Short mmCIF file of C-alpha atoms in Angstrom, two decimals:
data_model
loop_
_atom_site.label_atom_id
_atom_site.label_comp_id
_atom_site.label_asym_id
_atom_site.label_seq_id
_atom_site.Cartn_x
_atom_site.Cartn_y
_atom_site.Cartn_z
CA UNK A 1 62.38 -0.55 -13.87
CA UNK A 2 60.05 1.23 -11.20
CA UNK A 3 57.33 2.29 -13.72
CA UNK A 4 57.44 -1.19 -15.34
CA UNK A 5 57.34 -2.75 -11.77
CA UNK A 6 54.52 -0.34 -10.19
CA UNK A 7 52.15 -1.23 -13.53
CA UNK A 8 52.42 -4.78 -13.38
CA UNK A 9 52.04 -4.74 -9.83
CA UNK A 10 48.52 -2.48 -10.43
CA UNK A 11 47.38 -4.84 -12.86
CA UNK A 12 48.19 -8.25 -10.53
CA UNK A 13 45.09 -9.29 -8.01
CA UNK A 14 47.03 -8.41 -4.53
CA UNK A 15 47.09 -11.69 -3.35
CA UNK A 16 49.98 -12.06 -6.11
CA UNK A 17 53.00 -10.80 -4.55
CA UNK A 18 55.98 -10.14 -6.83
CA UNK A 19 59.49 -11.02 -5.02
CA UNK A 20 62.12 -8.54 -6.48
CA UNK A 21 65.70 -7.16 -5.60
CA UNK A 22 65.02 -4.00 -3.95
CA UNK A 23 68.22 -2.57 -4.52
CA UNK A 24 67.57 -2.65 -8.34
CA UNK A 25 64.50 -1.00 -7.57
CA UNK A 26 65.64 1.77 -4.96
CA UNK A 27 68.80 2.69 -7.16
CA UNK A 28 66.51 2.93 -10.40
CA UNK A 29 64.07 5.14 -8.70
CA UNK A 30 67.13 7.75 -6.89
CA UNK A 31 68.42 7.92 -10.47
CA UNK A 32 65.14 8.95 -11.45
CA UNK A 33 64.52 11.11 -9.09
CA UNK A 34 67.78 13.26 -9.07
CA UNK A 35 67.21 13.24 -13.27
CA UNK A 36 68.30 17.05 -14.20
CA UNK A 37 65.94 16.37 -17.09
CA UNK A 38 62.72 15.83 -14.72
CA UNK A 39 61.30 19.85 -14.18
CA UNK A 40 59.64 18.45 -10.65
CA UNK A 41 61.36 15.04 -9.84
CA UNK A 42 59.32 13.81 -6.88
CA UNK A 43 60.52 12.11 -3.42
CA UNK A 44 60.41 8.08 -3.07
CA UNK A 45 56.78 7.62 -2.94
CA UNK A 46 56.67 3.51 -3.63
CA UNK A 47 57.34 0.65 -1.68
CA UNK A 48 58.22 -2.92 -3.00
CA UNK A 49 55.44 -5.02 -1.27
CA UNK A 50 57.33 -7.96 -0.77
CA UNK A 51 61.10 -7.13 -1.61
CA UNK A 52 63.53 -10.06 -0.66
CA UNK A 53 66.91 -9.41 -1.23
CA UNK A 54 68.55 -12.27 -3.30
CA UNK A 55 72.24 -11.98 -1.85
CA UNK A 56 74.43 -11.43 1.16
CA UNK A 57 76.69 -8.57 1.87
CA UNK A 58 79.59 -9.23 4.72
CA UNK A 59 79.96 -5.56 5.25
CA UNK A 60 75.99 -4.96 5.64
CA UNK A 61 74.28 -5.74 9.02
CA UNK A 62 71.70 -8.57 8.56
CA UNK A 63 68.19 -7.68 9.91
CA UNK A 64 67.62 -9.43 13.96
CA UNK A 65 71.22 -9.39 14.57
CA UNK A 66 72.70 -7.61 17.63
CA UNK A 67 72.75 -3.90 18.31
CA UNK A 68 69.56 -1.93 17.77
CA UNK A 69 67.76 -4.58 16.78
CA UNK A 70 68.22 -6.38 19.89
CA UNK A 71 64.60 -8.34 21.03
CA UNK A 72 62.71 -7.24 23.81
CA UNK A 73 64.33 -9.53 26.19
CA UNK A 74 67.83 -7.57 26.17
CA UNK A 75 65.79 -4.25 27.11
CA UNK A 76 63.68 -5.85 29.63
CA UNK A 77 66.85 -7.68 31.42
CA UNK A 78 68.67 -3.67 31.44
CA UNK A 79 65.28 -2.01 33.42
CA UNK A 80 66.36 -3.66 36.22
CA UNK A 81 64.00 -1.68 38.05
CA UNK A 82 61.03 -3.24 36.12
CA UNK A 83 61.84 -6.47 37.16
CA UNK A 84 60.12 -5.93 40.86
CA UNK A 85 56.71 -5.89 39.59
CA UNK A 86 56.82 -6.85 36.19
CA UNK A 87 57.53 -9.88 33.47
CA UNK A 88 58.79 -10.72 29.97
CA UNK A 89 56.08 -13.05 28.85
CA UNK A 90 56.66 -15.26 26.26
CA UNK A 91 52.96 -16.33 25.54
CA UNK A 92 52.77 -15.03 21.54
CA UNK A 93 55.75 -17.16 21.41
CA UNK A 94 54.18 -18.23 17.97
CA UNK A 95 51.71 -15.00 17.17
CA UNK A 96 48.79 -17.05 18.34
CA UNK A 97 47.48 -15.13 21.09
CA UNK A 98 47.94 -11.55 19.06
CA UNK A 99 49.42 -11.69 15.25
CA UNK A 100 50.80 -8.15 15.44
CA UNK A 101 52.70 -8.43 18.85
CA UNK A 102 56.33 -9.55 19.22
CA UNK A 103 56.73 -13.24 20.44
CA UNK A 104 58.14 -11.13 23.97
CA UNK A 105 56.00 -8.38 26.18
CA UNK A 106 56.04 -6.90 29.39
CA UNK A 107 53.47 -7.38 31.37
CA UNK A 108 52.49 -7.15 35.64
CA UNK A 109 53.89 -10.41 37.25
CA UNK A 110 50.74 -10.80 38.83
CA UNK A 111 49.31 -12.13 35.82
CA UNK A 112 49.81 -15.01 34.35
CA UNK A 113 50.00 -16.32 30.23
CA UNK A 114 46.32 -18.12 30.93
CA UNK A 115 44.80 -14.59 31.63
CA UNK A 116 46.43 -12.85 29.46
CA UNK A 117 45.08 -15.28 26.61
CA UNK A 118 41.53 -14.39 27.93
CA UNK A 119 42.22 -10.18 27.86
CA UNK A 120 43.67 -10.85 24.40
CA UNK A 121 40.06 -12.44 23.45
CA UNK A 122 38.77 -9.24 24.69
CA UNK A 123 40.74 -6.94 22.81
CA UNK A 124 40.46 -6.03 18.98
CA UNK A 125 43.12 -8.05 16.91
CA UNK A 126 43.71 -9.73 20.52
CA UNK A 127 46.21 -6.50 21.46
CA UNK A 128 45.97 -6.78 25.05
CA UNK A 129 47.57 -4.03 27.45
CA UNK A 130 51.63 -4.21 27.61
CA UNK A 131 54.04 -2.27 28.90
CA UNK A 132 55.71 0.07 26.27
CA UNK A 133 57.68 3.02 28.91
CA UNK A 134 59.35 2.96 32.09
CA UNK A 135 59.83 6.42 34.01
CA UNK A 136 62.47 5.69 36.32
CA UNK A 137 61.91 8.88 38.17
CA UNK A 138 58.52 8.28 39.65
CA UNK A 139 58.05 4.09 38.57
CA UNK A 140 54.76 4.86 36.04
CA UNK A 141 54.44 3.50 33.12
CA UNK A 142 52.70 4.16 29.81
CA UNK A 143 50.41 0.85 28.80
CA UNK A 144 49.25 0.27 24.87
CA UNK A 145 46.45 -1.39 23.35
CA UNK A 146 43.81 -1.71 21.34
CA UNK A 147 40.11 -0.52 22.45
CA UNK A 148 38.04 -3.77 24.77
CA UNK A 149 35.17 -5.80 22.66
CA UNK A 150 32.22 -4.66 24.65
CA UNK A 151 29.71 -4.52 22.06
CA UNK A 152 26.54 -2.98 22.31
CA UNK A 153 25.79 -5.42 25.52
CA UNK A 154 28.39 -4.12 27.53
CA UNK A 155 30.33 -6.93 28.19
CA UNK A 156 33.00 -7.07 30.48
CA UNK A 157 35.94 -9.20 30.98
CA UNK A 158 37.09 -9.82 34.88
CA UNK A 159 40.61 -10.71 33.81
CA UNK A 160 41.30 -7.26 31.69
CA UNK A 161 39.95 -5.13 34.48
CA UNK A 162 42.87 -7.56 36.87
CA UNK A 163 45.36 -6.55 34.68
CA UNK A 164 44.51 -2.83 34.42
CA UNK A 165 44.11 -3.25 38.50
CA UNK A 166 47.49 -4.34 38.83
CA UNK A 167 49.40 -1.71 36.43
CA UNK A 168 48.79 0.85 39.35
CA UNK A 169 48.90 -1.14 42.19
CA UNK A 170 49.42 1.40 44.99
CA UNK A 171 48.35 4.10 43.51
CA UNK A 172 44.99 6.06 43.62
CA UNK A 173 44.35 6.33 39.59
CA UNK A 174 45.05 5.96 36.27
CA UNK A 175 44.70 7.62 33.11
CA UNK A 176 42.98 6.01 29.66
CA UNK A 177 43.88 8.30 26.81
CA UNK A 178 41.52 7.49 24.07
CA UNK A 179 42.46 8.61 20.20
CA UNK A 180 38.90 8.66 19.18
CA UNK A 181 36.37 11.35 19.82
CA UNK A 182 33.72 10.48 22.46
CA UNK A 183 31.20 10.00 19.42
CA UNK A 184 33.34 7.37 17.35
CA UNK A 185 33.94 5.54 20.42
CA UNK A 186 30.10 4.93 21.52
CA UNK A 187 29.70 4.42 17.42
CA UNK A 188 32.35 2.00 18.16
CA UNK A 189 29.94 -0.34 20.56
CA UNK A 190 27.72 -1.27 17.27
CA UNK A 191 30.28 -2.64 15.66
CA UNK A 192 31.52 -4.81 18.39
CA UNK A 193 33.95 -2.29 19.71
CA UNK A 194 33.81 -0.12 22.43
CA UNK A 195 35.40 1.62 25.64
CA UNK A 196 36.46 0.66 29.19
CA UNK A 197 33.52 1.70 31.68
CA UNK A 198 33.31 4.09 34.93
CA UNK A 199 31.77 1.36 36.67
CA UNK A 200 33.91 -1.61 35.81
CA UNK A 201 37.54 0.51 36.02
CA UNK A 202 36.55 2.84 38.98
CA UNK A 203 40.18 3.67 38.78
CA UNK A 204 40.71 4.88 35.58
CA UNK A 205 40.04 7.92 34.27
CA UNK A 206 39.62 7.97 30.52
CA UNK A 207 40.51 11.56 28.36
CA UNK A 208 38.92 11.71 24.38
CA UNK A 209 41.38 13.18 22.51
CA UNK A 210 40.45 12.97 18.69
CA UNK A 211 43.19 12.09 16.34
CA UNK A 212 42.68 11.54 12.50
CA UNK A 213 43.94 8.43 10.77
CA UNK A 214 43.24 6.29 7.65
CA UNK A 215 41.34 8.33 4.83
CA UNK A 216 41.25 11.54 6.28
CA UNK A 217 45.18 11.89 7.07
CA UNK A 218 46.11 10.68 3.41
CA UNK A 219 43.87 12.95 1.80
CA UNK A 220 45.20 15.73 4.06
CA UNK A 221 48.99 14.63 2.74
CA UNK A 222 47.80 14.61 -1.12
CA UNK A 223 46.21 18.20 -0.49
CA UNK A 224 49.69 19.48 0.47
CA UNK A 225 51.35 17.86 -1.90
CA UNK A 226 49.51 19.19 -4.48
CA UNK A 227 50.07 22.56 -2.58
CA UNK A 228 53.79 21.83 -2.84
CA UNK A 229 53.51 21.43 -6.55
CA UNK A 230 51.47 24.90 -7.17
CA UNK A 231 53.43 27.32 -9.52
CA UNK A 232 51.30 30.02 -9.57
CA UNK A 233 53.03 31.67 -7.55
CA UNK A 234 49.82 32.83 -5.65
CA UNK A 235 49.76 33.76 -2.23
CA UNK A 236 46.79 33.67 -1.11
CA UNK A 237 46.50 30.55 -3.41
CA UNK A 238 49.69 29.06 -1.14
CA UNK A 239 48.30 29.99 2.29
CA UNK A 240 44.88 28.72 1.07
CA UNK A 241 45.83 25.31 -0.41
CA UNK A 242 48.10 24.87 2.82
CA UNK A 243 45.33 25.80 5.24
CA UNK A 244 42.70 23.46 3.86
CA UNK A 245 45.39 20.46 3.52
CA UNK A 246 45.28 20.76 7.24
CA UNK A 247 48.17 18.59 7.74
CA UNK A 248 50.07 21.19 10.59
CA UNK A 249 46.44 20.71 12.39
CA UNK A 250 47.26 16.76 12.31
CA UNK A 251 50.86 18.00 13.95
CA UNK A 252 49.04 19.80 15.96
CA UNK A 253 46.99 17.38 17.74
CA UNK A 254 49.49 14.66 17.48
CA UNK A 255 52.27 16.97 20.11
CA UNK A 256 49.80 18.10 22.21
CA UNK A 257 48.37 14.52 23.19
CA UNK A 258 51.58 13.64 23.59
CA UNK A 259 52.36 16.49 26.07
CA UNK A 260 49.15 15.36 27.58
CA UNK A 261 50.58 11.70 27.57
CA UNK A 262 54.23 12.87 29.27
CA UNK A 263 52.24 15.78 31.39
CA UNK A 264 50.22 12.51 33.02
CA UNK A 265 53.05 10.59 33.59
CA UNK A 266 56.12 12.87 34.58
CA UNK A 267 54.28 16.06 36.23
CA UNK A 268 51.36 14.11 37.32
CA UNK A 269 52.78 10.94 38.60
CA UNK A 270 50.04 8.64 37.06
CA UNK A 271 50.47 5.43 34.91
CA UNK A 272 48.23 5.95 31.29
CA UNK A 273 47.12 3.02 29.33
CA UNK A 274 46.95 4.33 25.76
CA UNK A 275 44.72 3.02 22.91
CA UNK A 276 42.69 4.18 19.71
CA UNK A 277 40.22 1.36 17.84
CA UNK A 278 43.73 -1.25 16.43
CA UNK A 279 45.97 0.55 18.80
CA UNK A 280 49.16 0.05 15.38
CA UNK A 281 48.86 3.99 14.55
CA UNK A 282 48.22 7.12 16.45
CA UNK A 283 48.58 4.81 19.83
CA UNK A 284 52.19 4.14 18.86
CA UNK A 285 52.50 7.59 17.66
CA UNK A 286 51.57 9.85 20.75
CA UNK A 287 53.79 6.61 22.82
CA UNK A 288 56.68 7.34 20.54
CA UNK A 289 56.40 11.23 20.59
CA UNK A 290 55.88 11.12 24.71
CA UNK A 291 58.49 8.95 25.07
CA UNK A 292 61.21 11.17 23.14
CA UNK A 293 59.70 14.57 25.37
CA UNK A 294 60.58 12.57 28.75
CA UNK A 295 63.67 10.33 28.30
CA UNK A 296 66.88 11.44 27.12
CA UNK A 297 68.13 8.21 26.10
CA UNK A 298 65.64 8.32 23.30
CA UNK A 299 66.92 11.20 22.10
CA UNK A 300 70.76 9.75 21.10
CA UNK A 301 70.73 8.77 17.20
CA UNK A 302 71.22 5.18 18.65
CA UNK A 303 68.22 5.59 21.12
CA UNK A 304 66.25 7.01 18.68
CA UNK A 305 66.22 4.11 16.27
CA UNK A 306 65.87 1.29 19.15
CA UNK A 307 62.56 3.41 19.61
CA UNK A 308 61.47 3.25 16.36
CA UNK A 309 62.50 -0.72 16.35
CA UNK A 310 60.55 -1.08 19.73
CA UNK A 311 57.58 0.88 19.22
CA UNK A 312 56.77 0.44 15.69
CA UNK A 313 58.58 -2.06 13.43
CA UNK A 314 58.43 -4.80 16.64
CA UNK A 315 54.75 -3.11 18.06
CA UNK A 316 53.07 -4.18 14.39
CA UNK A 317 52.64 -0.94 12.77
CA UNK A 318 51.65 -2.01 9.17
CA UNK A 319 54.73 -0.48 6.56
CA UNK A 320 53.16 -2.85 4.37
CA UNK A 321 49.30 -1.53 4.08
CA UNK A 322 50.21 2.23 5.35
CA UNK A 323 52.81 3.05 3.11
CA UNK A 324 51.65 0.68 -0.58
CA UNK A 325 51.81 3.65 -2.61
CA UNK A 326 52.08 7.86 -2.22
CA UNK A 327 50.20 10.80 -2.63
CA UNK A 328 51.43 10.93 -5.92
CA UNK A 329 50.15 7.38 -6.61
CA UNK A 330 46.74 7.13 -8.54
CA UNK A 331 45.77 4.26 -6.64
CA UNK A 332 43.62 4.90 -3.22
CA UNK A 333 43.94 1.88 -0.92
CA UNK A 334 41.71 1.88 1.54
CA UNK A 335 44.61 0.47 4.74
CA UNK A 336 46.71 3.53 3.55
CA UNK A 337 48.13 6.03 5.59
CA UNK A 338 51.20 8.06 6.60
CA UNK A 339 51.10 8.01 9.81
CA UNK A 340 54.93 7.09 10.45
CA UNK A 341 55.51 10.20 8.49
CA UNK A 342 53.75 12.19 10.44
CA UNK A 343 55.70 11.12 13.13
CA UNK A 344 58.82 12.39 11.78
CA UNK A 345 57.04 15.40 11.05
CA UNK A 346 56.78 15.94 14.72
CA UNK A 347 60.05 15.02 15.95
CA UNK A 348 60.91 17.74 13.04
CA UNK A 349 58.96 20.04 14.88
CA UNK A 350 60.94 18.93 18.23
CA UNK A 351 64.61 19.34 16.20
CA UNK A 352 63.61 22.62 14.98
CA UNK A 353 62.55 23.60 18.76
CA UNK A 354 65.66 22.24 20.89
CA UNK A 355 68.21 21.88 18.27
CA UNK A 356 70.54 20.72 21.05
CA UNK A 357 68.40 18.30 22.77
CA UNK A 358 68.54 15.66 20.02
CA UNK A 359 71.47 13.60 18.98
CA UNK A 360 70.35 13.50 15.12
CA UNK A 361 70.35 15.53 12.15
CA UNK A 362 67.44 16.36 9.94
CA UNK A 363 69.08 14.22 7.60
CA UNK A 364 68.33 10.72 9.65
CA UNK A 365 64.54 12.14 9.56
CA UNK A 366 64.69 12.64 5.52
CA UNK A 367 66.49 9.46 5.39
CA UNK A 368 63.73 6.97 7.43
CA UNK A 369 61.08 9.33 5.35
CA UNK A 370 62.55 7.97 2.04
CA UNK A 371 63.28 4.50 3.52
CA UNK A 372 59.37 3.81 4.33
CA UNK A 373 58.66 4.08 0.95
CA UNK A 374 61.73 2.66 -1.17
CA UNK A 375 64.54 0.80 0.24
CA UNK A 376 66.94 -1.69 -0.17
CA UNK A 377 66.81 -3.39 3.62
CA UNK A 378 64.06 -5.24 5.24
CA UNK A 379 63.23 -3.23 8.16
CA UNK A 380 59.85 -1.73 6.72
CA UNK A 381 58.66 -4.79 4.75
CA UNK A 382 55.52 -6.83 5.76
CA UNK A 383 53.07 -5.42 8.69
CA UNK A 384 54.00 -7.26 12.05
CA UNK A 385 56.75 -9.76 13.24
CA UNK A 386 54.55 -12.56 11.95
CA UNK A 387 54.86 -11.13 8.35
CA UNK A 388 58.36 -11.11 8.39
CA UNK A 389 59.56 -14.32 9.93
CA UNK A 390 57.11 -15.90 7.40
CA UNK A 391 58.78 -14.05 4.71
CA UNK A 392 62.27 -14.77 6.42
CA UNK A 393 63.26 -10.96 5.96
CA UNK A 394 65.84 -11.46 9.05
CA UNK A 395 67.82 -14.20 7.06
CA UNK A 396 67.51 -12.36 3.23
CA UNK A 397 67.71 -8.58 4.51
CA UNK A 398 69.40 -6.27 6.11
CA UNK A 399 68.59 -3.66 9.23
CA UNK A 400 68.12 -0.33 8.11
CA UNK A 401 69.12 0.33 11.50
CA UNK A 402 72.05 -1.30 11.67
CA UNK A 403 73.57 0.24 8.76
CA UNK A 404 72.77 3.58 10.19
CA UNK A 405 74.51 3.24 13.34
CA UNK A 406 78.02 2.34 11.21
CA UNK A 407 80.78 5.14 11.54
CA UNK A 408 80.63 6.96 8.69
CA UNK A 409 76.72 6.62 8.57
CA UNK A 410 76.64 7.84 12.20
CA UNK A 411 78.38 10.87 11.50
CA UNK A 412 76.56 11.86 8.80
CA UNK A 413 73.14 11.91 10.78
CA UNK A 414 74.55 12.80 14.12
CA UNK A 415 74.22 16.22 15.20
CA UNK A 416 77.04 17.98 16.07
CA UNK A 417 75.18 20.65 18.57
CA UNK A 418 73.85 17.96 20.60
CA UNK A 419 74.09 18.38 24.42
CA UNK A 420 72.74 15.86 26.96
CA UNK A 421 69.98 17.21 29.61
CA UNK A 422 68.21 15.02 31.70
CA UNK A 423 65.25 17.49 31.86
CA UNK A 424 62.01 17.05 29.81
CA UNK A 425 61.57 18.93 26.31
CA UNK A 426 58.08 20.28 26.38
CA UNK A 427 56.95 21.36 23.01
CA UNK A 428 55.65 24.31 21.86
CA UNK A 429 52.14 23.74 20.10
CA UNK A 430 50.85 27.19 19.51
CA UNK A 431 50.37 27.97 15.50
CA UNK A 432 52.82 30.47 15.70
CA UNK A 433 55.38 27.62 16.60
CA UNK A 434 54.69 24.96 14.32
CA UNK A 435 56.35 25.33 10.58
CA UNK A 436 55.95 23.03 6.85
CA UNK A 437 58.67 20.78 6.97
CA UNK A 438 60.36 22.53 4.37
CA UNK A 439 63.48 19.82 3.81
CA UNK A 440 61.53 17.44 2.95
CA UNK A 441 57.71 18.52 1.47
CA UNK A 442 59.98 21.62 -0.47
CA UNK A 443 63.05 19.31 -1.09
CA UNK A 444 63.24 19.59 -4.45
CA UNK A 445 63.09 23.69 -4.84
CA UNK A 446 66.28 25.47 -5.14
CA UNK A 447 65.86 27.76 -2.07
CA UNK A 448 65.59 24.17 0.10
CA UNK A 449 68.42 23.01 -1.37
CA UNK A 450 70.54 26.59 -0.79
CA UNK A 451 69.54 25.55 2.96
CA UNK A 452 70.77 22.03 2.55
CA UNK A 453 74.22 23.89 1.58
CA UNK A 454 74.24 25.98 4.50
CA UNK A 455 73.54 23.74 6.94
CA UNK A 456 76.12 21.48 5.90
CA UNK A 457 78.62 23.95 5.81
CA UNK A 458 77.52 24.97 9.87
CA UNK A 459 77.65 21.59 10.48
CA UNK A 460 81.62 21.02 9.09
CA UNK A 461 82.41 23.85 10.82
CA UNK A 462 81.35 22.86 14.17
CA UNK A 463 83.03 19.46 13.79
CA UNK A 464 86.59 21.39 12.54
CA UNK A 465 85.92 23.09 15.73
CA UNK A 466 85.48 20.66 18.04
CA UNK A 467 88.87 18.71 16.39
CA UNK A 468 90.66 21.61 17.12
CA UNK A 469 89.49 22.27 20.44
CA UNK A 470 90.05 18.81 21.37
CA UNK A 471 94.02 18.70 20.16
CA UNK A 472 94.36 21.87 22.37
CA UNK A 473 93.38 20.07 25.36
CA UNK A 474 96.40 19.32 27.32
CA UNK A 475 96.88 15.47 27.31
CA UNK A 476 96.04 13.76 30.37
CA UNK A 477 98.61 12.45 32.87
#
């Protein structure tokens, strides 16, 4: 079924979209996958383009229905604190103003939907500066966007330099981290592009920190891959391949601008507006990672996946173009990209490092890896909110997340160490501390699965444990 569908999908122009049940699909590919007859059966690498389930399931959450994937509105009206100084603004009510926004963001109260229609003009794909973080110990915020249209003229746009005036109201600065290099962002002005200027945002300081995306990061992932697949048995042949795919290099960068990100804003005490060229990929990615290093609530299984819901399935990451095909897939798309697996390869990196600080298993990580690719709910289908309420994947699918959060789910991908601390996880970055995400680029070796074994095995006996240490607990009067 998946071979037959992937070639007549290759063969289609892709303005042909072929509407299919992705359950047929997902459990045709596992079964191929988990084959004893395949010598190297490879991970989900597909994704249905436009998969619209046919049916309804009572016992299966439907996608936009209470619970994690709660809109905007029902997080804005719990920051209470937020509500001083800023707004929910309802002005993409009907993705005019910015097709890869939600219909709902938070912006200053000081401006108003008429101004923020004229910033929007003024940013690439009209992504104009919202609020995306909170830090209700000090009151700054992290901003997101993508980079201002000043073109090779310069031009300027009173209203966006308001807005950015009004995000740190009160205090003396502001940071601008910048994905791009300071060379692809002055490259950027000749193609209409650009960067926010010392002269017109006196305030605002603006840091270059280079991050890779598009091309270069999906040839770095098919490099390792391929690496993965070597049976030479080389060494130096391993260490080689894995060195040149440079993909722990991409980890690399990716948790140190986010300890630069959470370093401004929680040591520092300064609000940072964050932004690349579209602001849908490392923006949402160093946001995400910062975000889980500061706030514990993130950091629950249930916090963890309103993230995700908030700051890249709502925030108009594009499943649909980043994640067509694989890097076992033939086919080189130019939109292409995994940069949402990258981002679990990070918060791998901060499991592995504080294995009590999180509130989910390796397993939920694995699982939303898999899920990207092949699945049978709607939460990764289309590229933006727009997409998807076109396609009407809230009334035909079902929430990933959802599903996830159900008891016997959650206590599969729950993790049983967990401990609550209010303090900060700062990650380490050095080589020394960053490892291959073994479970899931080695997943299919024997020795990974061996691990699998064990680690299931801790994990049962830490939750006999705490059973038993509960029913010793003298019952309460």
């Amino acid at each position: 079924v998946c071979v037959g569908y992937l070639d007549l999908q290759e063969r289609l122009p892709s303005s042909v979209k072929i509407f299919v049940c992705s359950s047929l699909i997902s459990r045709a590919w596992r079964s191929v996958s988990t084959s004893h007859a395949l010598l190297r059966p490879c991970p989900v690498w597909i994704q249905c383009r436009s998969c619209i389930l046919s049916f309804t399931d009572p016992l299966m959450p439907a996608c936009g229905t209470s619970g994690v994937s709660r809109p905007l509105k029902g997080h804005y009206s719990q920051m209470k604190e937020l509500h001083d100084r800023w707004r929910l603004s309802t002005v993409n009510r009907d993705f005019s103003v910015c097709p890869s926004y939600p219909q709902a963001v938070i912006v200053p109260k000081s401006t108003d939907d008429d101004m923020l229609e004229k910033v929007a003009k003024f940013r690439q794909g009209g992504r104009f500066p919202v609020l995306c973080y909170y830090h209700k110990k000090n009151g700054m915020v992290i901003m997101r966007s993508s980079q201002p249209l000043t073109g090779a003229n310069r031009k300027r746009c009173r209203e966006d330099e308001q807005l950015l005036q009004a995000v740190i109201d009160g205090s003396d600065k502001g940071y601008i981290i910048d994905t791009r290099s300071s060379q692809q962002a002055l490259q950027a002005r000749m193609t209409g592009g650009g960067l926010e200027s010392k002269s017109c945002y006196s305030s605002w300081k603006r840091l270059q920190r280079q991050m890779e995306r598009g091309k270069a990061l999906q040839e770095s992932l098919i490099k390792l891959v391929e690496a993965c697949r070597d049976e030479s048995n080389n060494m130096d042949r391993w260490l080689s391949k894995l060195e040149n795919s440079k993909w722990l290099s991409h980890v690399q960068t990716a948790l140190s601008t986010a300890g630069l990100l959470a370093e401004c804003v929680e040591r520092d005490g300064h609000s940072v507006l964050v932004h690349g060229s579209e602001g849908t990929d490392s923006t949402l990615l160093i946001s995400t990672l910062a975000q889980l290093i500061m706030d514990p609530s993130c950091r629950t299984l249930e916090g963890f996946l309103t993230l995700l819901e908030r700051e890249w399935v709502q925030a108009g990451h594009p499943f649909q173009q980043r994640c067509a095909h694989s890097a076992h897939s033939h086919a080189r798309l130019q939109q292409e990209s995994p940069v949402f697996l990258l981002l679990l390869d990070c918060v791998w990196q901060l499991w592995r490092q504080f294995p009590l600080a999180l509130g989910f298993s390796e397993a939920l990580l694995l699982r939303l890896a898999t899920e990207a690719y092949a699945s049978n709910y709607g939460t990764f289908l289309g590229n933006n909110q727009q997409e998807r309420c076109t396609l009407g994947v809230k009334e035909n699918t079902h929430c990933l997340f959802q599903a996830l959060l159900r008891p016997r789910e959650r206590d599969c991908y729950s993790n049983p160490l967990y401990e609550h601390t209010e303090l900060a996880i700062w990650p380490s970055v050095h080589p020394q501390s960053l490892q291959l995400w073994r479970g899931f680029f080695l997943r299919w070796t024997p020795q990974t699965h061996h691990l699998e074994e064990a680690q299931e095995e801790i994990r049962n006996m830490v939750i006999e444990w705490g059973k038993l240490a509960l029913s010793s607990c003298p019952a309460s009067t």
